Amino acid sequence: MAAEHPEHPEHLQRPESPRRTGGPGHADPVARLADEVVDHRFKGLPPDAAGLTVGELAAERRPLFTGGFTTPVLTLAAGALEHNLRQLGAYAARHGLAFAPHGKTSMSPQLFRRQLDHGAWGITVAVPSQVRVCRAFGVRRVFLANEVVDAAALRWIAAELAADPEAVIVCYVDSVRGVELMDAALAPARDASPAPRPLDVVVELGAPGGRTGVRTAGEAARVAQAVAEAPSLRLAGVAGYEGEVPDADAGRVRAWLEDLVALAADLDAAGRFAALGPEEEIVVSAGGSAWFDVVAEVFGRVPELSRPVLRLLRSGAYVSHDDGHYHRATPFNRVPGQGSLLPAFRLWAQVVSRPEPHLAFLNAGKRDASYDLDLPQPVAVRTAGGAERAADGVEVVKLADQHAFVRLAPGAELEVGDWVALGLSHPCTVFDRWQLIPVAEADGTVTDFVRTFF
């Protein structure tokens, strides 16, 4: 959030305009990812591509199945990826929401860039190391959805704000103790600067039995008072994550969101946003990928406050979607006229053993596939001859470190050497297993690669 200083002319309501250079005389840091050399660090890539740059390999437009890629190999479907990026960007705009997609889902600077190009206000992350990735690749606005009490991380944030007048970093607070630790860690940077910029913070609202965040309006008021007394901090709004409301359903999520909006109004009435300039925005933020329809509904009823309001949605799993948890829970199942999302991941593995009539083993396991919410779901089988069919009667029932246990229904067939496409669940725990992911067209041609960082 821009502080009210002459050198900070940008207000929060403007869309993100990412820096396209890494500094004077340097190339665009995102484009520079294409110069990275392909080697043994990256799973599934063709061994004979070692020594090529990522850009050179992409330019060869190799076919996934005959171009030397080795199994297991994770792919992103180019068409589904672009479809999903457009859908949430358009949805947020249609409902008057700013959008800061949760980047910890992918931690991919290329996907951050594409999200920003589709109108995102900024990028959300969960920990300071992820802020560093965002900033290294030119993301100007970062919403850190966590309370930061690490002194080293806070000193880095202070230095980043001091070095770049356009940098925007907002983070949570949910305790008086946290506020005190943050202010103490930031004090040296504040005292060393003739015109220090305070760190903008938002009070996080939680739910009893849920995750982080204050539980009551009274606790929130005490935290807000502590922020007012901390010279290094400035209260900028309220936020939380409705996905952690216990036994979440539409009614419980709606009630929690209404409490969040009421908290913003109460703090505003108490003068807690007085440090913001008259044209700066009060942040009201929520929104994962399961309830963004209810977020849009409730945020559409935010009352008039003393300053403009930034209604900030933070959904992140939409970018790749999935074949499990989020596919079942997407709000577009409830409001189909508002859009749709497509699974973009396919993990291709090969049958390496058929030791029993109704049992097969694939060469992909926990090191390759998400398994914390749902097991992988076979969706297609490709034979050695190149024929492809639906994976009827094929079920993954267990994962070991590097094997998937597959149960075959009567009549289902799999041969050693067959390729099996697995649909995956929970994108956050898929991206963190793959550092360089081929992007494939519908015909299997690999045209790009997505780099991830953790």
One Martini backbone bead per residue (centre of mass of N, CA, C, O) as a GRO file, in nm:
protein
  454
    1MET     BB    1   0.095   0.036   0.024
    2ALA     BB    2   0.074   0.360  -0.024
    3ALA     BB    3   0.206   0.619   0.098
    4GLU     BB    4   0.177   0.963   0.207
    5HIS     BB    5   0.386   1.058  -0.039
    6PRO     BB    6   0.532   1.211  -0.301
    7GLU     BB    7   0.679   0.926  -0.397
    8HIS     BB    8   0.357   0.800  -0.377
    9PRO     BB    9   0.122   0.815  -0.629
   10GLU     BB   10   0.011   0.539  -0.588
   11HIS     BB   11  -0.286   0.369  -0.570
   12LEU     BB   12  -0.457   0.083  -0.493
   13GLN     BB   13  -0.674   0.087  -0.735
   14ARG     BB   14  -0.454   0.021  -0.914
   15PRO     BB   15  -0.319  -0.168  -1.127
   16GLU     BB   16  -0.082  -0.368  -1.191
   17SER     BB   17   0.270  -0.269  -1.288
   18PRO     BB   18   0.513  -0.443  -1.375
   19ARG     BB   19   0.828  -0.484  -1.371
   20ARG     BB   20   1.048  -0.534  -1.669
   21THR     BB   21   1.303  -0.509  -1.490
   22GLY     BB   22   1.621  -0.565  -1.307
   23GLY     BB   23   1.733  -0.300  -1.401
   24PRO     BB   24   1.978  -0.133  -1.513
   25GLY     BB   25   2.082  -0.321  -1.794
   26HIS     BB   26   1.852  -0.533  -1.762
   27ALA     BB   27   1.665  -0.790  -1.798
   28ASP     BB   28   1.394  -0.948  -1.781
   29PRO     BB   29   1.349  -1.175  -1.528
   30VAL     BB   30   1.142  -1.358  -1.668
   31ALA     BB   31   1.280  -1.391  -1.945
   32ARG     BB   32   1.551  -1.507  -1.817
   33LEU     BB   33   1.449  -1.803  -1.770
   34ALA     BB   34   1.519  -1.899  -2.069
   35ASP     BB   35   1.846  -1.914  -1.993
   36GLU     BB   36   1.826  -2.167  -1.859
   37VAL     BB   37   1.973  -2.468  -1.796
   38VAL     BB   38   1.939  -2.786  -1.893
   39ASP     BB   39   1.915  -3.058  -1.648
   40HIS     BB   40   1.916  -3.277  -1.370
   41ARG     BB   41   1.711  -3.093  -1.195
   42PHE     BB   42   1.485  -3.182  -1.410
   43LYS     BB   43   1.207  -3.347  -1.437
   44GLY     BB   44   1.133  -3.528  -1.745
   45LEU     BB   45   1.348  -3.437  -1.924
   46PRO     BB   46   1.543  -3.455  -2.186
   47PRO     BB   47   1.857  -3.578  -2.192
   48ASP     BB   48   1.934  -3.444  -2.485
   49ALA     BB   49   1.888  -3.136  -2.358
   50ALA     BB   50   2.143  -3.099  -2.236
   51GLY     BB   51   2.251  -2.750  -2.250
   52LEU     BB   52   2.009  -2.624  -2.301
   53THR     BB   53   1.783  -2.398  -2.306
   54VAL     BB   54   1.467  -2.338  -2.239
   55GLY     BB   55   1.413  -2.177  -2.500
   56GLU     BB   56   1.533  -2.386  -2.697
   57LEU     BB   57   1.345  -2.619  -2.623
   58ALA     BB   58   1.078  -2.478  -2.687
   59ALA     BB   59   1.148  -2.419  -2.994
   60GLU     BB   60   1.133  -2.731  -3.079
   61ARG     BB   61   0.857  -2.860  -3.027
   62ARG     BB   62   0.815  -3.113  -2.868
   63PRO     BB   63   0.696  -3.418  -2.825
   64LEU     BB   64   0.600  -3.574  -2.546
   65PHE     BB   65   0.606  -3.896  -2.645
   66THR     BB   66   0.871  -3.859  -2.875
   67GLY     BB   67   1.089  -3.626  -2.740
   68GLY     BB   68   1.233  -3.759  -2.459
   69PHE     BB   69   1.053  -3.779  -2.238
   70THR     BB   70   1.029  -3.867  -1.897
   71THR     BB   71   0.925  -4.082  -1.654
   72PRO     BB   72   0.786  -3.877  -1.482
   73VAL     BB   73   0.549  -3.616  -1.614
   74LEU     BB   74   0.460  -3.287  -1.591
   75THR     BB   75   0.169  -3.105  -1.708
   76LEU     BB   76   0.044  -2.821  -1.889
   77ALA     BB   77  -0.240  -2.692  -2.025
   78ALA     BB   78  -0.261  -2.430  -2.223
   79GLY     BB   79  -0.569  -2.384  -2.255
   80ALA     BB   80  -0.654  -2.411  -1.954
   81LEU     BB   81  -0.475  -2.192  -1.841
   82GLU     BB   82  -0.592  -1.952  -1.999
   83HIS     BB   83  -0.883  -1.988  -1.917
   84ASN     BB   84  -0.846  -1.947  -1.609
   85LEU     BB   85  -0.721  -1.666  -1.612
   86ARG     BB   86  -0.970  -1.528  -1.742
   87GLN     BB   87  -1.199  -1.602  -1.545
   88LEU     BB   88  -1.101  -1.455  -1.278
   89GLY     BB   89  -1.052  -1.180  -1.393
   90ALA     BB   90  -1.346  -1.137  -1.487
   91TYR     BB   91  -1.492  -1.187  -1.220
   92ALA     BB   92  -1.369  -0.962  -1.054
   93ALA     BB   93  -1.455  -0.729  -1.238
   94ARG     BB   94  -1.765  -0.783  -1.234
   95HIS     BB   95  -1.756  -0.750  -0.890
   96GLY     BB   96  -1.549  -0.524  -0.792
   97LEU     BB   97  -1.268  -0.675  -0.768
   98ALA     BB   98  -0.982  -0.724  -0.643
   99PHE     BB   99  -0.667  -0.908  -0.734
  100ALA     BB  100  -0.468  -1.153  -0.525
  101PRO     BB  101  -0.327  -1.414  -0.599
  102HIS     BB  102  -0.215  -1.711  -0.469
  103GLY     BB  103   0.123  -1.784  -0.519
  104LYS     BB  104   0.175  -2.051  -0.347
  105THR     BB  105   0.061  -2.246  -0.549
  106SER     BB  106   0.321  -2.199  -0.766
  107MET     BB  107   0.574  -2.012  -0.764
  108SER     BB  108   0.546  -1.844  -1.056
  109PRO     BB  109   0.655  -1.583  -1.241
  110GLN     BB  110   0.499  -1.639  -1.504
  111LEU     BB  111   0.219  -1.652  -1.369
  112PHE     BB  112   0.223  -1.381  -1.240
  113ARG     BB  113   0.240  -1.221  -1.502
  114ARG     BB  114  -0.027  -1.324  -1.619
  115GLN     BB  115  -0.207  -1.225  -1.389
  116LEU     BB  116  -0.135  -0.927  -1.419
  117ASP     BB  117  -0.224  -0.909  -1.722
  118HIS     BB  118  -0.529  -0.988  -1.607
  119GLY     BB  119  -0.550  -0.754  -1.352
  120ALA     BB  120  -0.390  -0.780  -1.113
  121TRP     BB  121  -0.293  -0.612  -0.826
  122GLY     BB  122  -0.141  -0.876  -0.712
  123ILE     BB  123   0.037  -1.084  -0.475
  124THR     BB  124   0.003  -1.371  -0.282
  125VAL     BB  125   0.145  -1.484   0.031
  126ALA     BB  126   0.291  -1.665   0.328
  127VAL     BB  127   0.604  -1.591   0.315
  128PRO     BB  128   0.896  -1.415   0.294
  129SER     BB  129   1.039  -1.585   0.073
  130GLN     BB  130   0.808  -1.525  -0.134
  131VAL     BB  131   0.850  -1.225  -0.151
  132ARG     BB  132   1.132  -1.241  -0.275
  133VAL     BB  133   1.044  -1.363  -0.539
  134CYS     BB  134   0.857  -1.143  -0.631
  135ARG     BB  135   1.065  -0.909  -0.624
  136ALA     BB  136   1.279  -1.041  -0.818
  137PHE     BB  137   1.021  -1.040  -1.051
  138GLY     BB  138   0.857  -0.744  -1.024
  139VAL     BB  139   0.664  -0.733  -0.788
  140ARG     BB  140   0.504  -0.470  -0.631
  141ARG     BB  141   0.252  -0.626  -0.502
  142VAL     BB  142   0.228  -0.764  -0.163
  143PHE     BB  143   0.041  -1.018   0.008
  144LEU     BB  144   0.089  -1.114   0.348
  145ALA     BB  145  -0.073  -1.405   0.485
  146ASN     BB  146   0.084  -1.308   0.766
  147GLU     BB  147   0.256  -1.309   1.053
  148VAL     BB  148   0.555  -1.121   1.127
  149VAL     BB  149   0.838  -1.217   1.367
  150ASP     BB  150   1.088  -1.200   1.192
  151ALA     BB  151   1.352  -0.995   1.205
  152ALA     BB  152   1.499  -1.048   0.937
  153ALA     BB  153   1.251  -1.014   0.755
  154LEU     BB  154   1.177  -0.726   0.845
  155ARG     BB  155   1.440  -0.593   0.756
  156TRP     BB  156   1.402  -0.658   0.459
  157ILE     BB  157   1.137  -0.512   0.417
  158ALA     BB  158   1.239  -0.232   0.494
  159ALA     BB  159   1.454  -0.219   0.269
  160GLU     BB  160   1.258  -0.250   0.032
  161LEU     BB  161   1.088   0.005   0.090
  162ALA     BB  162   1.331   0.205   0.082
  163ALA     BB  163   1.436   0.129  -0.218
  164ASP     BB  164   1.113   0.123  -0.313
  165PRO     BB  165   0.855   0.341  -0.363
  166GLU     BB  166   0.658   0.111  -0.515
  167ALA     BB  167   0.644  -0.068  -0.287
  168VAL     BB  168   0.413  -0.334  -0.173
  169ILE     BB  169   0.356  -0.437   0.174
  170VAL     BB  170   0.129  -0.665   0.324
  171CYS     BB  171   0.024  -0.764   0.660
  172TYR     BB  172  -0.043  -0.940   0.928
  173VAL     BB  173  -0.239  -0.916   1.238
  174ASP     BB  174  -0.324  -1.101   1.578
  175SER     BB  175  -0.135  -0.947   1.799
  176VAL     BB  176   0.023  -0.770   2.035
  177ARG     BB  177   0.289  -0.921   2.036
  178GLY     BB  178   0.339  -0.901   1.734
  179VAL     BB  179   0.350  -0.596   1.718
  180GLU     BB  180   0.592  -0.560   1.907
  181LEU     BB  181   0.795  -0.724   1.741
  182MET     BB  182   0.777  -0.562   1.482
  183ASP     BB  183   0.854  -0.283   1.591
  184ALA     BB  184   1.131  -0.366   1.704
  185ALA     BB  185   1.254  -0.464   1.429
  186LEU     BB  186   1.192  -0.175   1.276
  187ALA     BB  187   1.331   0.056   1.437
  188PRO     BB  188   1.614   0.091   1.305
  189ALA     BB  189   1.504   0.178   1.026
  190ARG     BB  190   1.342   0.419   1.127
  191ASP     BB  191   1.585   0.574   1.270
  192ALA     BB  192   1.763   0.587   0.989
  193SER     BB  193   1.524   0.756   0.872
  194PRO     BB  194   1.385   1.061   0.776
  195ALA     BB  195   1.137   0.894   0.595
  196PRO     BB  196   0.961   0.663   0.700
  197ARG     BB  197   0.799   0.363   0.619
  198PRO     BB  198   0.538   0.205   0.698
  199LEU     BB  199   0.392  -0.091   0.775
  200ASP     BB  200   0.137  -0.254   0.637
  201VAL     BB  201  -0.163  -0.361   0.813
  202VAL     BB  202  -0.385  -0.638   0.896
  203VAL     BB  203  -0.650  -0.759   1.054
  204GLU     BB  204  -0.703  -1.082   1.160
  205LEU     BB  205  -0.974  -1.298   1.106
  206GLY     BB  206  -1.115  -1.558   1.269
  207ALA     BB  207  -1.211  -1.881   1.415
  208PRO     BB  208  -1.339  -2.092   1.611
  209GLY     BB  209  -1.125  -2.366   1.550
  210GLY     BB  210  -0.932  -2.247   1.366
  211ARG     BB  211  -0.697  -2.057   1.278
  212THR     BB  212  -0.587  -1.777   1.246
  213GLY     BB  213  -0.676  -1.509   1.438
  214VAL     BB  214  -0.900  -1.333   1.568
  215ARG     BB  215  -1.208  -1.396   1.755
  216THR     BB  216  -1.271  -1.089   1.828
  217ALA     BB  217  -1.348  -0.757   1.838
  218GLY     BB  218  -1.186  -0.697   2.094
  219GLU     BB  219  -0.917  -0.803   1.994
  220ALA     BB  220  -0.899  -0.622   1.747
  221ALA     BB  221  -0.893  -0.353   1.905
  222ARG     BB  222  -0.625  -0.412   2.051
  223VAL     BB  223  -0.451  -0.441   1.801
  224ALA     BB  224  -0.513  -0.162   1.681
  225GLN     BB  225  -0.396  -0.004   1.918
  226ALA     BB  226  -0.108  -0.114   1.890
  227VAL     BB  227  -0.058  -0.001   1.610
  228ALA     BB  228  -0.100   0.302   1.686
  229GLU     BB  229   0.165   0.269   1.891
  230ALA     BB  230   0.332   0.190   1.626
  231PRO     BB  231   0.557   0.356   1.429
  232SER     BB  232   0.612   0.109   1.206
  233LEU     BB  233   0.295   0.109   1.174
  234ARG     BB  234  -0.009   0.054   0.963
  235LEU     BB  235  -0.345   0.065   0.934
  236ALA     BB  236  -0.535  -0.087   0.641
  237GLY     BB  237  -0.721  -0.333   0.767
  238VAL     BB  238  -0.888  -0.640   0.674
  239ALA     BB  239  -0.868  -1.008   0.724
  240GLY     BB  240  -0.904  -1.345   0.570
  241TYR     BB  241  -1.006  -1.710   0.582
  242GLU     BB  242  -1.289  -1.893   0.502
  243GLY     BB  243  -1.173  -2.193   0.467
  244GLU     BB  244  -1.130  -2.212   0.808
  245VAL     BB  245  -1.411  -2.259   0.867
  246PRO     BB  246  -1.579  -2.457   1.046
  247ASP     BB  247  -1.784  -2.635   0.867
  248ALA     BB  248  -1.809  -2.530   0.586
  249ASP     BB  249  -2.057  -2.316   0.452
  250ALA     BB  250  -2.243  -2.077   0.321
  251GLY     BB  251  -2.352  -1.972   0.593
  252ARG     BB  252  -2.084  -1.957   0.757
  253VAL     BB  253  -1.927  -1.784   0.557
  254ARG     BB  254  -2.119  -1.545   0.549
  255ALA     BB  255  -2.103  -1.474   0.850
  256TRP     BB  256  -1.800  -1.422   0.858
  257LEU     BB  257  -1.793  -1.198   0.642
  258GLU     BB  258  -1.980  -1.007   0.799
  259ASP     BB  259  -1.782  -0.974   1.034
  260LEU     BB  260  -1.556  -0.848   0.870
  261VAL     BB  261  -1.710  -0.600   0.775
  262ALA     BB  262  -1.787  -0.501   1.060
  263LEU     BB  263  -1.497  -0.458   1.154
  264ALA     BB  264  -1.424  -0.236   0.957
  265ALA     BB  265  -1.645  -0.039   1.055
  266ASP     BB  266  -1.557  -0.021   1.352
  267LEU     BB  267  -1.265   0.081   1.306
  268ASP     BB  268  -1.349   0.331   1.151
  269ALA     BB  269  -1.528   0.462   1.373
  270ALA     BB  270  -1.258   0.464   1.568
  271GLY     BB  271  -1.013   0.579   1.379
  272ARG     BB  272  -0.795   0.346   1.266
  273PHE     BB  273  -0.754   0.495   0.957
  274ALA     BB  274  -0.611   0.784   0.987
  275ALA     BB  275  -0.324   0.726   0.845
  276LEU     BB  276  -0.473   0.748   0.600
  277GLY     BB  277  -0.540   0.876   0.327
  278PRO     BB  278  -0.826   0.999   0.170
  279GLU     BB  279  -0.746   0.810  -0.105
  280GLU     BB  280  -0.703   0.574   0.046
  281GLU     BB  281  -0.738   0.229   0.115
  282ILE     BB  282  -0.945  -0.002   0.255
  283VAL     BB  283  -0.891  -0.322   0.352
  284VAL     BB  284  -1.088  -0.604   0.220
  285SER     BB  285  -1.005  -0.953   0.282
  286ALA     BB  286  -1.054  -1.253   0.081
  287GLY     BB  287  -1.029  -1.568  -0.067
  288GLY     BB  288  -1.058  -1.853  -0.206
  289SER     BB  289  -1.154  -2.134  -0.426
  290ALA     BB  290  -1.452  -2.214  -0.278
  291TRP     BB  291  -1.592  -1.893  -0.195
  292PHE     BB  292  -1.603  -1.646  -0.408
  293ASP     BB  293  -1.910  -1.599  -0.426
  294VAL     BB  294  -1.956  -1.506  -0.130
  295VAL     BB  295  -1.757  -1.280  -0.131
  296ALA     BB  296  -1.894  -1.112  -0.353
  297GLU     BB  297  -2.161  -1.077  -0.210
  298VAL     BB  298  -2.061  -0.937   0.058
  299PHE     BB  299  -1.871  -0.718  -0.072
  300GLY     BB  300  -2.122  -0.577  -0.213
  301ARG     BB  301  -2.206  -0.470   0.109
  302VAL     BB  302  -2.015  -0.259   0.169
  303PRO     BB  303  -1.994   0.007   0.336
  304GLU     BB  304  -1.949   0.322   0.388
  305LEU     BB  305  -1.649   0.483   0.431
  306SER     BB  306  -1.393   0.714   0.493
  307ARG     BB  307  -1.282   0.536   0.260
  308PRO     BB  308  -1.190   0.366   0.033
  309VAL     BB  309  -1.239   0.028  -0.100
  310LEU     BB  310  -1.054  -0.279  -0.095
  311ARG     BB  311  -1.171  -0.557  -0.265
  312LEU     BB  312  -0.990  -0.853  -0.183
  313LEU     BB  313  -0.903  -1.120  -0.376
  314ARG     BB  314  -0.720  -1.466  -0.322
  315SER     BB  315  -0.730  -1.666  -0.532
  316GLY     BB  316  -0.522  -1.964  -0.663
  317ALA     BB  317  -0.609  -2.260  -0.772
  318TYR     BB  318  -0.729  -2.182  -1.055
  319VAL     BB  319  -0.485  -2.182  -1.252
  320SER     BB  320  -0.504  -2.521  -1.262
  321HIS     BB  321  -0.662  -2.663  -1.091
  322ASP     BB  322  -0.851  -2.984  -1.080
  323ASP     BB  323  -0.959  -3.344  -1.001
  324GLY     BB  324  -1.085  -3.263  -0.709
  325HIS     BB  325  -1.144  -3.060  -0.469
  326TYR     BB  326  -1.186  -2.800  -0.658
  327HIS     BB  327  -1.379  -2.927  -0.860
  328ARG     BB  328  -1.604  -2.971  -0.646
  329ALA     BB  329  -1.581  -2.657  -0.504
  330THR     BB  330  -1.645  -2.474  -0.718
  331PRO     BB  331  -1.848  -2.201  -0.763
  332PHE     BB  332  -1.926  -2.275  -1.064
  333ASN     BB  333  -2.126  -2.498  -0.969
  334ARG     BB  334  -2.332  -2.272  -0.847
  335VAL     BB  335  -2.241  -2.044  -1.091
  336PRO     BB  336  -2.229  -2.116  -1.414
  337GLY     BB  337  -2.276  -1.825  -1.552
  338GLN     BB  338  -1.977  -1.712  -1.440
  339GLY     BB  339  -1.821  -1.984  -1.528
  340SER     BB  340  -1.501  -2.171  -1.558
  341LEU     BB  341  -1.299  -2.469  -1.497
  342LEU     BB  342  -0.982  -2.635  -1.572
  343PRO     BB  343  -0.788  -2.893  -1.587
  344ALA     BB  344  -0.418  -2.872  -1.627
  345PHE     BB  345  -0.320  -3.131  -1.513
  346ARG     BB  346  -0.063  -3.386  -1.608
  347LEU     BB  347   0.043  -3.708  -1.502
  348TRP     BB  348   0.292  -3.898  -1.647
  349ALA     BB  349   0.301  -4.252  -1.642
  350GLN     BB  350   0.436  -4.582  -1.602
  351VAL     BB  351   0.422  -4.909  -1.650
  352VAL     BB  352   0.637  -5.144  -1.446
  353SER     BB  353   0.406  -5.345  -1.321
  354ARG     BB  354   0.238  -5.698  -1.322
  355PRO     BB  355   0.210  -5.914  -1.057
  356GLU     BB  356  -0.109  -5.905  -1.084
  357PRO     BB  357  -0.414  -5.917  -1.230
  358HIS     BB  358  -0.523  -5.646  -1.034
  359LEU     BB  359  -0.216  -5.526  -1.059
  360ALA     BB  360  -0.039  -5.210  -1.068
  361PHE     BB  361   0.259  -5.008  -1.157
  362LEU     BB  362   0.378  -4.691  -1.115
  363ASN     BB  363   0.644  -4.427  -1.161
  364ALA     BB  364   0.461  -4.273  -0.935
  365GLY     BB  365   0.452  -4.058  -0.641
  366LYS     BB  366   0.496  -3.855  -0.371
  367ARG     BB  367   0.724  -3.693  -0.535
  368ASP     BB  368   0.491  -3.608  -0.774
  369ALA     BB  369   0.217  -3.623  -0.605
  370SER     BB  370  -0.062  -3.547  -0.477
  371TYR     BB  371  -0.216  -3.668  -0.131
  372ASP     BB  372  -0.367  -3.491   0.100
  373LEU     BB  373  -0.671  -3.518  -0.032
  374ASP     BB  374  -0.614  -3.682  -0.308
  375LEU     BB  375  -0.585  -3.916  -0.520
  376PRO     BB  376  -0.504  -4.002  -0.803
  377GLN     BB  377  -0.662  -3.982  -1.139
  378PRO     BB  378  -0.731  -4.173  -1.386
  379VAL     BB  379  -0.788  -4.067  -1.748
  380ALA     BB  380  -0.552  -4.211  -1.924
  381VAL     BB  381  -0.437  -4.424  -2.201
  382ARG     BB  382  -0.113  -4.506  -2.351
  383THR     BB  383   0.023  -4.675  -2.587
  384ALA     BB  384   0.299  -4.775  -2.760
  385GLY     BB  385   0.136  -4.700  -3.038
  386GLY     BB  386  -0.056  -4.427  -2.948
  387ALA     BB  387  -0.305  -4.514  -2.821
  388GLU     BB  388  -0.607  -4.366  -2.683
  389ARG     BB  389  -0.778  -4.394  -2.359
  390ALA     BB  390  -0.977  -4.447  -2.123
  391ALA     BB  391  -0.949  -4.515  -1.758
  392ASP     BB  392  -1.118  -4.766  -1.727
  393GLY     BB  393  -1.088  -4.945  -1.425
  394VAL     BB  394  -0.877  -4.731  -1.299
  395GLU     BB  395  -0.705  -4.729  -0.970
  396VAL     BB  396  -0.578  -4.539  -0.721
  397VAL     BB  397  -0.488  -4.667  -0.377
  398LYS     BB  398  -0.170  -4.592  -0.362
  399LEU     BB  399   0.134  -4.441  -0.218
  400ALA     BB  400   0.458  -4.419  -0.276
  401ASP     BB  401   0.737  -4.260  -0.335
  402GLN     BB  402   0.764  -4.421  -0.655
  403HIS     BB  403   0.460  -4.541  -0.636
  404ALA     BB  404   0.162  -4.667  -0.789
  405PHE     BB  405  -0.129  -4.817  -0.689
  406VAL     BB  406  -0.316  -5.034  -0.910
  407ARG     BB  407  -0.652  -5.100  -0.969
  408LEU     BB  408  -0.830  -5.356  -1.149
  409ALA     BB  409  -1.090  -5.413  -1.316
  410PRO     BB  410  -1.281  -5.608  -1.474
  411GLY     BB  411  -1.137  -5.578  -1.807
  412ALA     BB  412  -0.901  -5.425  -1.746
  413GLU     BB  413  -0.610  -5.268  -1.910
  414LEU     BB  414  -0.251  -5.323  -1.864
  415GLU     BB  415   0.079  -5.245  -1.976
  416VAL     BB  416   0.388  -5.260  -1.994
  417GLY     BB  417   0.459  -4.912  -2.092
  418ASP     BB  418   0.226  -4.766  -2.036
  419TRP     BB  419   0.056  -4.466  -2.035
  420VAL     BB  420  -0.055  -4.256  -1.755
  421ALA     BB  421  -0.303  -4.028  -1.678
  422LEU     BB  422  -0.304  -3.793  -1.410
  423GLY     BB  423  -0.516  -3.660  -1.194
  424LEU     BB  424  -0.512  -3.382  -0.968
  425SER     BB  425  -0.480  -3.259  -0.631
  426HIS     BB  426  -0.391  -2.983  -0.504
  427PRO     BB  427  -0.180  -2.761  -0.638
  428CYS     BB  428   0.020  -2.675  -0.413
  429THR     BB  429   0.135  -2.993  -0.400
  430VAL     BB  430   0.245  -2.993  -0.697
  431PHE     BB  431   0.439  -2.756  -0.758
  432ASP     BB  432   0.650  -2.844  -0.520
  433ARG     BB  433   0.764  -3.100  -0.719
  434TRP     BB  434   0.816  -2.881  -0.961
  435GLN     BB  435   1.051  -2.668  -1.142
  436LEU     BB  436   0.982  -2.780  -1.448
  437ILE     BB  437   0.702  -2.724  -1.669
  438PRO     BB  438   0.538  -2.841  -1.919
  439VAL     BB  439   0.374  -2.693  -2.201
  440ALA     BB  440   0.080  -2.819  -2.363
  441GLU     BB  441  -0.079  -2.895  -2.623
  442ALA     BB  442  -0.335  -3.083  -2.744
  443ASP     BB  443  -0.112  -3.256  -2.929
  444GLY     BB  444   0.166  -3.249  -2.728
  445THR     BB  445   0.307  -2.989  -2.771
  446VAL     BB  446   0.594  -2.830  -2.655
  447THR     BB  447   0.611  -2.458  -2.587
  448ASP     BB  448   0.676  -2.457  -2.270
  449PHE     BB  449   0.797  -2.332  -1.940
  450VAL     BB  450   0.753  -2.367  -1.585
  451ARG     BB  451   0.881  -2.189  -1.319
  452THR     BB  452   0.976  -2.275  -0.984
  453PHE     BB  453   0.960  -2.161  -0.629
  454PHE     BB  454   1.082  -2.241  -0.262
   0.00000   0.00000   0.00000
